[in-house]
XYZ file of C-alpha atoms in Angstrom:
698
model
C 0.000 0.000 0.000
C 1.430 3.370 -0.980
C 1.785 5.934 1.812
C -0.948 8.505 2.193
C -0.195 12.074 1.061
C 0.741 14.489 3.856
C 0.607 18.243 4.367
C 1.530 20.653 7.159
C -1.296 21.890 9.364
C -1.836 25.318 10.937
C -4.573 25.955 13.486
C -4.895 29.448 14.991
C -7.645 30.650 17.322
C -7.710 34.469 17.501
C -9.178 35.915 20.692
C -9.435 38.952 22.873
C -6.605 39.242 25.398
C -6.137 35.899 27.165
C -5.423 35.691 30.920
C -1.623 36.010 31.210
C -1.271 33.604 34.127
C -2.934 30.849 32.093
C -1.440 31.505 28.659
C 1.464 29.036 28.730
C -0.701 26.273 30.181
C -3.475 26.826 27.645
C -0.979 26.795 24.790
C 0.555 23.472 25.782
C -2.829 21.953 26.605
C -4.219 22.949 23.195
C -1.299 21.317 21.394
C -1.582 18.129 23.483
C -5.377 17.929 23.164
C -5.239 18.402 19.387
C -2.584 15.700 19.020
C -4.739 13.378 21.115
C -7.708 13.977 18.826
C -5.597 13.343 15.719
C -4.207 10.129 17.163
C -7.657 8.873 18.077
C -8.846 9.725 14.551
C -5.947 7.658 13.115
C -4.397 10.648 11.366
C -0.641 10.172 11.298
C 1.463 13.267 11.841
C 4.927 14.621 12.517
C 6.219 17.088 15.080
C 3.908 19.678 16.653
C 4.730 23.189 17.900
C 2.574 25.377 20.134
C 2.450 29.156 19.771
C 0.735 31.739 21.928
C 0.435 35.475 22.335
C -2.072 37.598 24.243
C -4.491 37.362 21.288
C -3.972 33.869 19.933
C -3.452 30.167 20.537
C -1.877 28.339 17.607
C -0.480 24.939 16.724
C 1.507 23.832 13.688
C 1.841 20.141 12.905
C 4.238 18.792 10.303
C 3.335 16.084 7.777
C -0.269 15.424 8.749
C -1.902 12.648 6.727
C -4.521 14.186 4.469
C -6.871 11.242 5.060
C -7.385 8.357 7.426
C -6.005 5.020 6.204
C -8.530 2.573 4.776
C -9.643 0.058 7.374
C -10.623 -3.606 7.160
C -13.710 -3.922 9.355
C -14.991 -7.253 10.635
C -18.533 -7.443 11.984
C -19.485 -10.607 13.838
C -22.989 -12.067 13.541
C -24.749 -15.098 14.997
C -23.094 -18.445 15.691
C -23.090 -20.766 12.658
C -25.157 -23.375 14.520
C -27.851 -20.739 15.074
C -27.554 -19.306 11.569
C -28.650 -22.450 9.650
C -31.275 -25.127 10.297
C -30.828 -28.886 9.920
C -31.367 -28.677 6.167
C -28.740 -25.938 5.817
C -31.237 -23.166 5.145
C -30.533 -19.725 6.574
C -32.447 -18.924 9.742
C -34.018 -15.579 10.603
C -30.863 -14.762 12.576
C -28.644 -15.175 9.514
C -31.090 -13.371 7.219
C -31.428 -10.453 9.636
C -27.656 -10.115 10.066
C -27.089 -10.187 6.278
C -29.792 -7.583 5.751
C -28.236 -5.283 8.397
C -24.925 -5.575 6.531
C -26.605 -4.833 3.177
C -25.534 -8.114 1.566
C -26.871 -11.577 0.819
C -26.222 -14.476 3.217
C -23.900 -15.990 0.627
C -21.576 -12.970 0.968
C -21.023 -13.649 4.653
C -17.877 -15.426 5.854
C -17.195 -17.775 8.726
C -14.866 -16.959 11.620
C -13.434 -19.853 13.611
C -12.769 -19.215 17.318
C -11.984 -21.448 20.327
C -15.654 -21.037 21.287
C -17.001 -22.087 17.913
C -17.717 -20.749 14.428
C -19.506 -17.474 13.758
C -20.876 -15.705 10.739
C -19.076 -12.487 9.989
C -19.002 -9.724 7.419
C -15.693 -8.254 6.318
C -15.510 -5.102 4.268
C -13.141 -2.283 3.453
C -13.967 1.146 4.893
C -12.387 4.094 3.153
C -10.714 6.644 5.398
C -12.281 10.069 5.853
C -10.422 13.104 4.481
C -8.602 15.019 7.211
C -10.174 18.270 6.042
C -13.638 16.907 6.805
C -12.597 15.753 10.285
C -10.491 18.706 11.424
C -13.224 21.197 12.453
C -14.766 18.648 14.801
C -11.382 17.540 16.163
C -10.391 21.155 16.852
C -13.701 21.783 18.642
C -13.133 18.744 20.844
C -9.559 19.827 21.614
C -10.758 23.294 22.631
C -13.494 21.777 24.795
C -10.867 19.762 26.669
C -8.770 22.784 27.689
C -8.371 23.397 31.449
C -10.586 26.491 31.654
C -12.213 26.878 35.098
C -14.818 29.363 33.908
C -15.875 29.824 30.283
C -17.664 32.889 28.961
C -20.202 33.666 26.254
C -20.241 36.799 24.124
C -22.777 38.547 21.942
C -25.824 36.452 21.119
C -23.839 33.251 20.586
C -24.208 30.070 22.590
C -20.576 28.987 22.184
C -18.228 29.376 25.146
C -14.495 29.936 25.524
C -12.067 31.540 27.917
C -12.300 34.810 25.953
C -14.357 35.955 22.919
C -13.026 34.491 19.669
C -12.679 36.771 16.636
C -11.090 34.577 13.971
C -10.190 30.980 13.210
C -7.476 30.095 10.691
C -6.991 26.470 9.635
C -4.775 25.525 6.691
C -3.844 22.042 5.543
C -0.995 22.606 3.157
C -2.122 25.374 0.793
C -5.773 24.373 1.138
C -8.230 26.157 3.376
C -10.046 23.688 5.640
C -13.776 24.322 5.180
C -16.174 24.491 8.089
C -16.760 26.286 11.382
C -15.076 26.330 14.803
C -16.719 27.963 17.816
C -19.415 29.357 15.553
C -16.987 31.166 13.233
C -16.298 30.301 9.606
C -12.729 29.079 9.122
C -10.585 31.438 7.046
C -6.974 31.733 5.942
C -6.651 35.131 7.641
C -4.636 35.947 10.734
C -4.018 39.262 12.500
C -0.832 41.122 13.295
C -0.082 43.518 16.155
C -3.180 45.405 17.298
C -1.547 48.790 16.604
C 1.429 48.128 14.327
C -0.489 45.978 11.844
C -4.251 45.957 12.468
C -5.040 44.745 8.934
C -5.790 41.087 8.298
C -3.019 38.943 6.809
C -3.820 36.240 4.264
C -1.669 33.123 4.620
C -0.857 30.947 1.611
C 0.407 27.964 3.634
C 1.376 27.020 7.228
C 5.018 27.584 6.423
C 4.340 31.308 6.014
C 2.931 31.706 9.527
C 5.982 32.720 11.560
C 7.479 35.065 8.988
C 4.143 36.767 8.317
C 3.456 37.439 11.999
C 6.970 38.644 12.751
C 6.727 41.046 9.837
C 3.475 42.269 11.422
C 5.199 42.876 14.778
C 4.016 39.707 16.547
C 6.416 37.152 17.995
C 4.168 34.077 18.338
C 6.685 31.810 20.069
C 6.479 32.138 23.856
C 10.018 30.903 24.508
C 11.504 33.240 21.889
C 9.545 36.171 23.292
C 10.645 35.355 26.850
C 14.281 35.096 25.787
C 14.067 38.415 23.923
C 12.646 40.169 27.004
C 15.370 38.784 29.248
C 18.108 39.828 26.837
C 16.701 43.350 26.428
C 16.250 43.793 30.189
C 19.750 42.562 30.986
C 21.292 44.810 28.335
C 19.490 47.932 29.631
C 20.439 47.135 33.231
C 24.074 46.841 32.206
C 23.860 50.248 30.461
C 22.534 51.672 33.756
C 25.565 50.277 35.591
C 23.816 47.431 37.352
C 22.150 44.053 36.977
C 18.465 43.377 36.474
C 16.518 41.586 39.200
C 14.506 39.170 37.069
C 11.835 37.228 38.914
C 10.701 34.242 36.843
C 7.026 34.772 37.665
C 7.195 38.433 36.578
C 9.089 37.480 33.422
C 6.458 34.870 32.572
C 3.625 37.347 33.083
C 5.272 40.079 31.024
C 5.913 37.527 28.261
C 2.221 36.646 28.285
C 1.195 40.311 28.143
C 3.273 41.306 25.101
C 3.210 40.387 21.431
C 6.116 42.608 20.428
C 8.120 43.425 23.589
C 10.286 46.526 23.746
C 12.194 47.199 26.979
C 12.729 50.740 28.263
C 14.799 52.106 31.142
C 13.000 54.414 33.568
C 14.241 56.336 36.596
C 12.888 57.631 39.907
C 14.098 60.040 42.593
C 16.944 58.721 44.735
C 15.104 59.962 47.834
C 12.717 57.034 47.579
C 15.638 54.720 48.361
C 15.196 55.713 52.024
C 12.241 53.298 52.015
C 13.196 49.617 52.581
C 14.101 48.148 49.188
C 11.672 45.227 49.599
C 8.796 47.729 49.495
C 9.999 49.374 46.287
C 10.732 46.007 44.704
C 7.282 44.696 45.657
C 5.691 47.783 44.096
C 7.690 47.436 40.902
C 7.195 43.700 40.493
C 3.697 43.039 41.806
C 1.936 46.263 40.803
C 3.750 47.459 37.696
C 5.482 44.332 36.332
C 8.769 46.257 36.234
C 12.250 44.821 36.644
C 14.307 46.474 39.423
C 18.021 47.174 38.902
C 20.695 46.426 41.525
C 24.274 47.637 41.804
C 27.282 45.335 42.261
C 26.702 45.154 46.021
C 23.072 44.134 45.580
C 21.701 47.577 46.489
C 18.703 48.969 44.651
C 19.472 51.655 42.048
C 17.015 54.497 41.348
C 15.869 53.020 38.060
C 13.667 50.264 36.652
C 13.021 48.517 33.360
C 9.551 48.306 31.884
C 8.527 46.249 28.877
C 6.152 47.893 26.438
C 3.959 46.024 23.957
C 4.677 48.531 21.221
C 7.629 49.893 19.287
C 6.800 53.527 19.892
C 7.911 56.348 17.634
C 8.267 58.399 20.824
C 9.844 56.076 23.427
C 10.549 59.045 25.692
C 6.811 59.535 26.111
C 6.348 55.885 27.052
C 9.228 56.122 29.526
C 7.871 59.312 31.068
C 4.422 57.788 31.397
C 5.781 54.838 33.364
C 7.825 57.147 35.566
C 4.692 59.171 36.319
C 2.829 56.004 37.296
C 5.468 54.707 39.702
C 6.125 58.017 41.460
C 2.833 58.272 43.450
C 3.083 54.625 44.461
C 6.555 55.211 45.861
C 5.349 58.417 47.523
C 2.594 56.468 49.292
C 5.100 53.844 50.421
C 7.414 56.524 51.795
C 4.521 58.117 53.652
C 3.519 54.765 55.207
C 7.132 54.123 56.207
C 7.560 57.497 57.881
C 4.210 57.277 59.690
C 4.816 53.719 60.909
C 8.187 54.670 62.368
C 6.491 57.139 64.711
C 5.050 54.275 66.805
C 7.486 51.665 68.177
C 6.574 48.090 67.347
C 6.110 47.130 70.997
C 3.379 49.745 71.366
C 1.414 48.149 68.529
C 0.977 44.746 70.187
C -2.182 45.786 72.038
C -3.812 46.708 68.710
C -3.758 43.012 67.753
C -6.815 42.692 70.005
C -8.731 44.332 67.183
C -7.848 41.703 64.583
C -9.723 38.391 64.601
C -7.504 35.364 64.015
C -10.520 33.045 63.743
C -13.910 33.890 65.202
C -14.003 30.747 67.384
C -10.344 30.963 68.370
C -10.221 34.637 69.265
C -8.019 37.546 68.258
C -4.441 37.800 67.083
C -3.508 39.083 70.518
C -4.861 35.903 72.119
C -2.981 33.815 69.574
C 0.154 35.848 70.299
C -0.096 35.065 74.021
C -0.377 31.340 73.267
C 2.580 31.461 70.869
C 4.659 33.388 73.437
C 4.169 30.642 76.026
C 4.718 27.754 73.615
C 7.777 29.237 71.895
C 9.370 30.047 75.277
C 8.978 26.382 76.270
C 10.446 25.250 72.937
C 13.354 27.660 73.405
C 14.155 26.037 76.736
C 14.113 22.600 75.115
C 16.426 23.508 72.204
C 18.813 25.834 74.035
C 17.628 29.204 72.765
C 17.486 32.267 75.017
C 14.056 32.088 76.681
C 13.784 35.810 77.442
C 14.691 36.837 73.895
C 12.293 34.269 72.494
C 9.544 35.599 74.743
C 10.192 39.140 73.496
C 10.386 38.186 69.812
C 7.230 36.051 69.954
C 5.333 38.948 71.492
C 6.413 41.278 68.664
C 6.066 38.708 65.878
C 2.660 39.819 64.583
C 2.794 43.488 65.570
C 3.655 44.685 62.058
C 0.249 43.443 60.870
C -1.290 46.634 62.269
C 1.120 48.959 60.441
C 0.046 50.954 57.398
C 2.795 49.422 55.267
C 1.738 45.817 55.827
C -1.876 46.890 55.443
C -0.970 47.990 51.924
C 1.636 45.310 51.151
C 0.442 42.159 52.916
C 3.200 40.007 51.440
C 5.778 42.036 53.403
C 4.590 40.847 56.823
C 7.623 39.880 58.827
C 9.968 41.771 56.525
C 8.581 45.068 57.779
C 8.551 43.707 61.312
C 12.314 43.275 61.024
C 12.790 46.861 59.839
C 10.534 48.348 62.502
C 12.244 46.296 65.231
C 15.667 47.456 64.047
C 14.443 51.052 64.065
C 13.169 50.617 67.624
C 16.571 49.351 68.773
C 15.604 45.713 69.306
C 18.532 43.230 69.322
C 19.431 41.893 65.873
C 18.466 38.313 66.768
C 14.959 39.466 67.718
C 14.532 41.637 64.615
C 15.628 38.773 62.355
C 13.242 36.366 64.069
C 10.281 38.592 63.211
C 10.953 37.948 59.527
C 12.278 34.416 59.730
C 9.466 32.908 61.788
C 7.412 32.982 58.560
C 9.978 30.727 56.858
C 9.526 28.392 55.040
C 6.800 30.125 53.050
C 6.487 27.419 50.398
C 7.841 24.023 49.411
C 11.627 24.029 49.215
C 11.907 27.478 50.811
C 14.698 28.273 53.267
C 14.347 27.555 56.987
C 14.871 30.008 59.885
C 18.553 30.523 60.692
C 18.417 30.877 64.493
C 16.979 28.715 67.263
C 14.991 31.717 68.465
C 13.261 32.088 65.082
C 12.784 28.326 64.826
C 11.045 28.209 68.203
C 8.526 30.870 67.138
C 8.067 29.334 63.667
C 7.175 25.970 65.203
C 4.970 27.442 67.938
C 3.008 29.615 65.507
C 2.198 26.728 63.188
C 1.505 24.128 65.870
C -0.890 26.538 67.600
C -2.769 27.005 64.323
C -2.897 23.262 63.608
C -4.301 22.399 67.014
C -6.773 25.290 67.082
C -8.239 24.748 63.622
C -8.568 20.991 64.156
C -10.173 21.605 67.553
C -13.024 23.560 65.946
C -13.549 20.884 63.297
C -12.072 22.732 60.314
C -9.728 19.981 59.111
C -8.757 20.366 55.409
C -10.912 18.351 53.017
C -9.987 17.535 49.433
C -8.283 20.517 47.845
C -9.736 22.991 50.343
C -7.242 24.158 52.935
C -8.137 27.784 53.762
C -5.829 27.968 56.772
C -2.815 26.428 55.018
C -2.619 23.488 57.421
C -0.842 21.195 54.965
C 1.862 23.797 54.477
C 2.042 24.401 58.237
C 2.419 20.698 59.052
C 5.135 20.173 56.458
C 6.962 23.279 57.689
C 6.996 21.938 61.264
C 8.283 18.572 60.066
C 11.017 20.205 57.990
C 12.085 22.372 60.922
C 12.334 19.375 63.229
C 14.098 17.131 60.701
C 16.317 19.410 58.658
C 17.470 21.827 61.393
C 17.626 19.290 63.226
C 15.644 19.528 66.504
C 14.967 16.505 68.709
C 11.446 17.485 69.781
C 8.558 15.065 70.161
C 5.586 16.004 68.007
C 2.965 14.664 70.413
C 4.484 16.664 73.257
C 4.439 19.788 71.093
C 0.761 19.271 70.309
C -0.090 18.652 73.959
C 1.712 21.840 74.978
C -0.124 23.799 72.295
C -3.488 22.336 73.348
C -2.851 23.342 76.961
C -2.707 26.983 75.857
C -6.339 27.027 74.711
C -9.205 27.831 77.086
C -11.452 25.052 78.383
C -14.192 26.173 75.984
C -12.059 24.773 73.148
C -11.540 20.991 73.285
C -7.987 21.242 71.981
C -6.772 18.146 73.837
C -9.427 16.068 72.111
C -7.903 16.606 68.667
C -4.274 15.747 69.466
C -4.428 12.235 68.013
C -6.078 13.541 64.845
C -3.506 16.320 64.342
C -0.689 13.872 65.040
C -1.965 11.429 62.426
C -2.484 14.259 59.951
C 1.123 15.329 60.440
C 2.420 11.763 60.080
C 0.485 11.477 56.813
C 2.305 14.590 55.585
C 5.537 12.897 56.634
C 4.752 10.004 54.292
C 4.438 12.448 51.398
C 7.586 14.273 52.479
C 9.665 11.110 52.064
C 7.779 9.970 48.965
C 8.747 13.174 47.101
C 11.357 12.092 44.570
C 12.788 15.646 44.447
C 13.487 15.579 48.185
C 17.090 14.567 48.907
C 15.667 12.613 51.865
C 13.274 10.596 49.690
C 12.831 6.922 50.555
C 11.007 3.884 49.211
C 7.414 3.308 50.308
C 8.183 0.042 52.115
C 11.026 1.699 54.040
C 8.697 4.492 55.149
C 6.064 1.935 56.190
C 8.624 -0.159 58.108
C 9.616 2.811 60.286
C 6.205 4.418 60.721
C 4.780 1.042 61.787
C 6.475 1.587 65.167
C 4.171 4.521 65.969
C 7.043 6.908 66.686
C 6.322 10.598 67.280
C 9.733 12.280 67.102
C 10.292 13.314 63.454
C 14.076 13.552 63.786
C 14.270 10.032 65.192
C 11.983 8.825 62.403
C 14.249 10.488 59.838
C 17.360 8.766 61.185
C 15.657 5.381 61.125
C 14.369 5.874 57.565
C 17.842 6.878 56.407
C 19.341 3.791 58.066
C 16.712 1.361 56.739
C 16.962 2.825 53.225
C 20.691 2.067 53.284
C 20.153 -1.366 54.831
C 17.610 -2.250 52.148
C 20.373 -2.253 49.547
C 22.481 -4.824 51.422
C 22.536 -8.448 50.231
C 21.323 -9.644 53.656
C 18.235 -7.413 53.622
C 15.860 -9.650 51.671
C 16.670 -12.755 53.720
C 16.378 -10.903 57.035
C 13.108 -9.274 55.951
C 11.713 -12.716 55.094
C 12.930 -14.124 58.414
C 11.329 -11.235 60.299
C 8.085 -11.778 58.443
C 8.137 -15.458 59.352
C 8.966 -14.553 62.935
C 6.063 -12.096 63.075
C 3.616 -14.678 61.698
C 4.692 -17.364 64.184
C 4.438 -15.003 67.148
C 1.064 -13.725 66.006
C -0.386 -17.245 65.742
C 1.036 -18.447 69.056
C -1.188 -18.385 72.187
C -0.392 -15.429 74.434
C 0.312 -17.773 77.326
C 3.269 -19.273 75.433
C 4.948 -15.940 74.647
C 7.480 -15.598 77.443
C 10.566 -13.383 77.570
C 12.961 -15.818 79.265
C 15.046 -18.274 77.237
C 15.879 -21.491 79.147
C 19.337 -22.663 78.029
C 18.535 -26.198 79.245
C 15.835 -26.475 76.547
C 18.145 -25.676 73.655
C 18.367 -29.007 71.816
C 19.492 -28.234 68.263
C 22.850 -26.786 67.321
C 21.090 -24.193 65.128
C 19.020 -22.782 67.988
C 22.031 -22.739 70.293
C 23.971 -20.840 67.660
C 21.169 -18.282 67.232
C 20.828 -17.702 70.978
C 24.601 -17.361 71.303
C 24.664 -14.797 68.475
C 21.790 -12.857 70.034
C 23.438 -12.737 73.436
C 26.760 -11.693 71.938
C 25.292 -8.654 70.189
C 22.499 -7.751 72.622
C 24.341 -5.100 74.603
C 26.114 -3.661 71.568
C 22.828 -3.250 69.692
C 21.054 -1.738 72.707
C 23.858 0.783 73.147
C 23.707 1.729 69.472
C 19.928 2.133 69.686
C 20.284 4.422 72.700
C 22.744 6.497 70.670
C 20.275 6.481 67.723
C 23.016 5.005 65.550
C 20.581 2.920 63.575
C 22.901 2.266 60.662
C 25.438 0.623 62.955
C 22.677 -1.301 64.749
C 21.374 -2.718 61.459
C 24.919 -3.558 60.424
C 25.252 -5.628 63.603
C 21.890 -7.313 63.054
C 22.839 -8.140 59.467
C 25.351 -10.561 60.959
C 22.439 -12.783 62.043
C 21.548 -13.781 58.509
C 23.273 -17.150 58.385
C 22.400 -18.346 61.901
C 18.814 -17.221 61.334
C 18.607 -19.080 58.009
C 20.007 -22.202 59.707
C 17.527 -21.866 62.557
C 14.481 -21.799 60.310
C 15.835 -24.610 58.108
C 16.757 -26.966 60.946
C 14.496 -26.139 63.900
C 10.772 -26.841 64.258
C 9.607 -23.794 66.184
C 6.077 -25.035 66.817
C 7.241 -28.266 68.444
C 4.677 -30.559 70.055
C 6.277 -30.270 73.514
C 4.831 -27.095 75.145
C 8.025 -26.144 77.006
C 10.217 -26.583 73.946
C 7.764 -24.608 71.785
C 7.544 -21.762 74.315
C 11.332 -21.584 74.576
C 11.737 -21.295 70.823
C 9.027 -18.648 70.661
C 10.950 -16.724 73.351
C 14.008 -16.816 71.065
C 11.941 -15.312 68.252
C 10.450 -12.741 70.609
C 13.928 -11.543 71.555
C 14.919 -11.439 67.895
C 11.844 -9.406 67.036
C 12.467 -6.985 69.902
C 15.983 -6.321 68.665
C 14.902 -5.571 65.091
C 11.909 -3.495 66.220
C 14.398 -1.270 67.970
C 14.981 0.153 64.475
C 11.957 -0.683 62.306
C 9.543 -3.422 61.310
C 11.921 -5.056 58.841
C 9.260 -7.627 57.942
C 7.528 -4.940 55.836
C 10.470 -4.527 53.444
C 9.785 -5.787 49.941
C 12.279 -7.653 47.796
C 14.162 -5.077 45.694
């Protein structure tokens, strides 16, 4: 069979401005959904490329088959024994099947199967032309896009993320006939809204990129992003500094521009008296500007904006952006100067006016609980209790300042500045910012024990309180960020590291709530919730502490509540799992567990009677156990679990010999009980590290 003819495909959906935060995702999803539709329609194709700008989603696909391949279709009918009577005449079943196929009974074939013979009809079905299928396939691909809320426009019933103004679909040089989203397909695209508002007629998909670039549209997201970065970096270098390029801001600017042109703007140096984080937040979050830093990392009085137009008067564009930023900076400077008039310590009382949660009271009440809990933690980890008490009391005070009221993301950061201005010790000022760390997955941890104590206390208090009022996260809903809080506590305890018991922490936090809140009643639930987060923490392949699922299960089976101790055991068992003895010892532990579980409780004693040791194999096992008992116990007390497992690995041969040569469940009760006592001691030793019986063969 000769190969089917192929042609390149272009699909472009022209819209009003698409949401910038969703543009990259929509572009990739459209490409993937369209390829899925083509594959399901049996239309062979080559490589696909996605394109996107604020006003378009487009896909080009190389070497698309211009028709489906012909298909041999087999339709099965009734069984042969039901299709003909004793005289060989066709029954109603055979006649009806033939009629439904549009042929005579004589044209039917027989299909032999292990379950008997069947009538069947085989015929060749010609493939549909791709041009006839494409409008429907494109519609289905668009319907599959991840759009949370679709909109309608005009008097049309069709829906999309934004109103659609044109649809261009070309297969080779041919226009694909039909409609998509209620619009007739055309070979027209559009250039830049201002530089080239006229429609552009495309002769073939291969003309797409050149035509749009000539019309001041760069349709490739990656190319546009790279161009913006290069322009921004070059302008920053001309200004004598380096651009501060936040990836999220760069992505958003890329999604907002079709033809990006970077411009350098300036502002009065007097604004630099305001903390740089405030100016940077204003530039990045509000204006989508790129700040410029000098060689020492200090903010320079300039910024870089990216315009979506190649203006004939760039000075006017620059001046306009400078006019926009100036009042925002002036407001920030005013807030800064006004906030400095009231020391941070004098603002604590105002927290009484902010509700933390209507059932759990105000931020001042939460602050008092966190003060008590963090002071206790400080005593446990060796931090200065008085300094911790002071820092915890000031930790939320910046929430009532004008600056944080305007720039909520700067909570903690402004607390540090206001504490420094009030003459608080550096360690206290730093703790006010760092107790919010980590803010997200993979974020840095607090650098001092004082900050760590407050960070843990703040989150544990929230966990206990929210669970106590029955607001546990469900599904994807987690309005109080409890998942993030639990993981942060675990990271602080494990990665710092801090040898604190999680149950004790929760009990201490619960004791801080009034009797009207049954905080103590939720401790087990919060503990289990946190342990479940621990499972995900170790299951994360990107985490350098990641471990196999059976290793995690083997350690967590012990019901431990100190995350640092759990971490050390998981690390040790993960290493042990790779040893050649691991599989045999895991199997022996599993056999031991099963025998002990089935044995009557009355026969499970702790004492081994040496006079009842009959076989050489059991004597050898007992001797090996006694020889390593004290060494292993000492290693367990030191939490040196790797060394303990290394010692226990030496039991492999004597344990194999024991199970091969000794009948544990002997008929004589005393002999059976003595052998079960040997296994009980063995199990106790291994359970000092983990339930090795749960390890799977690697």
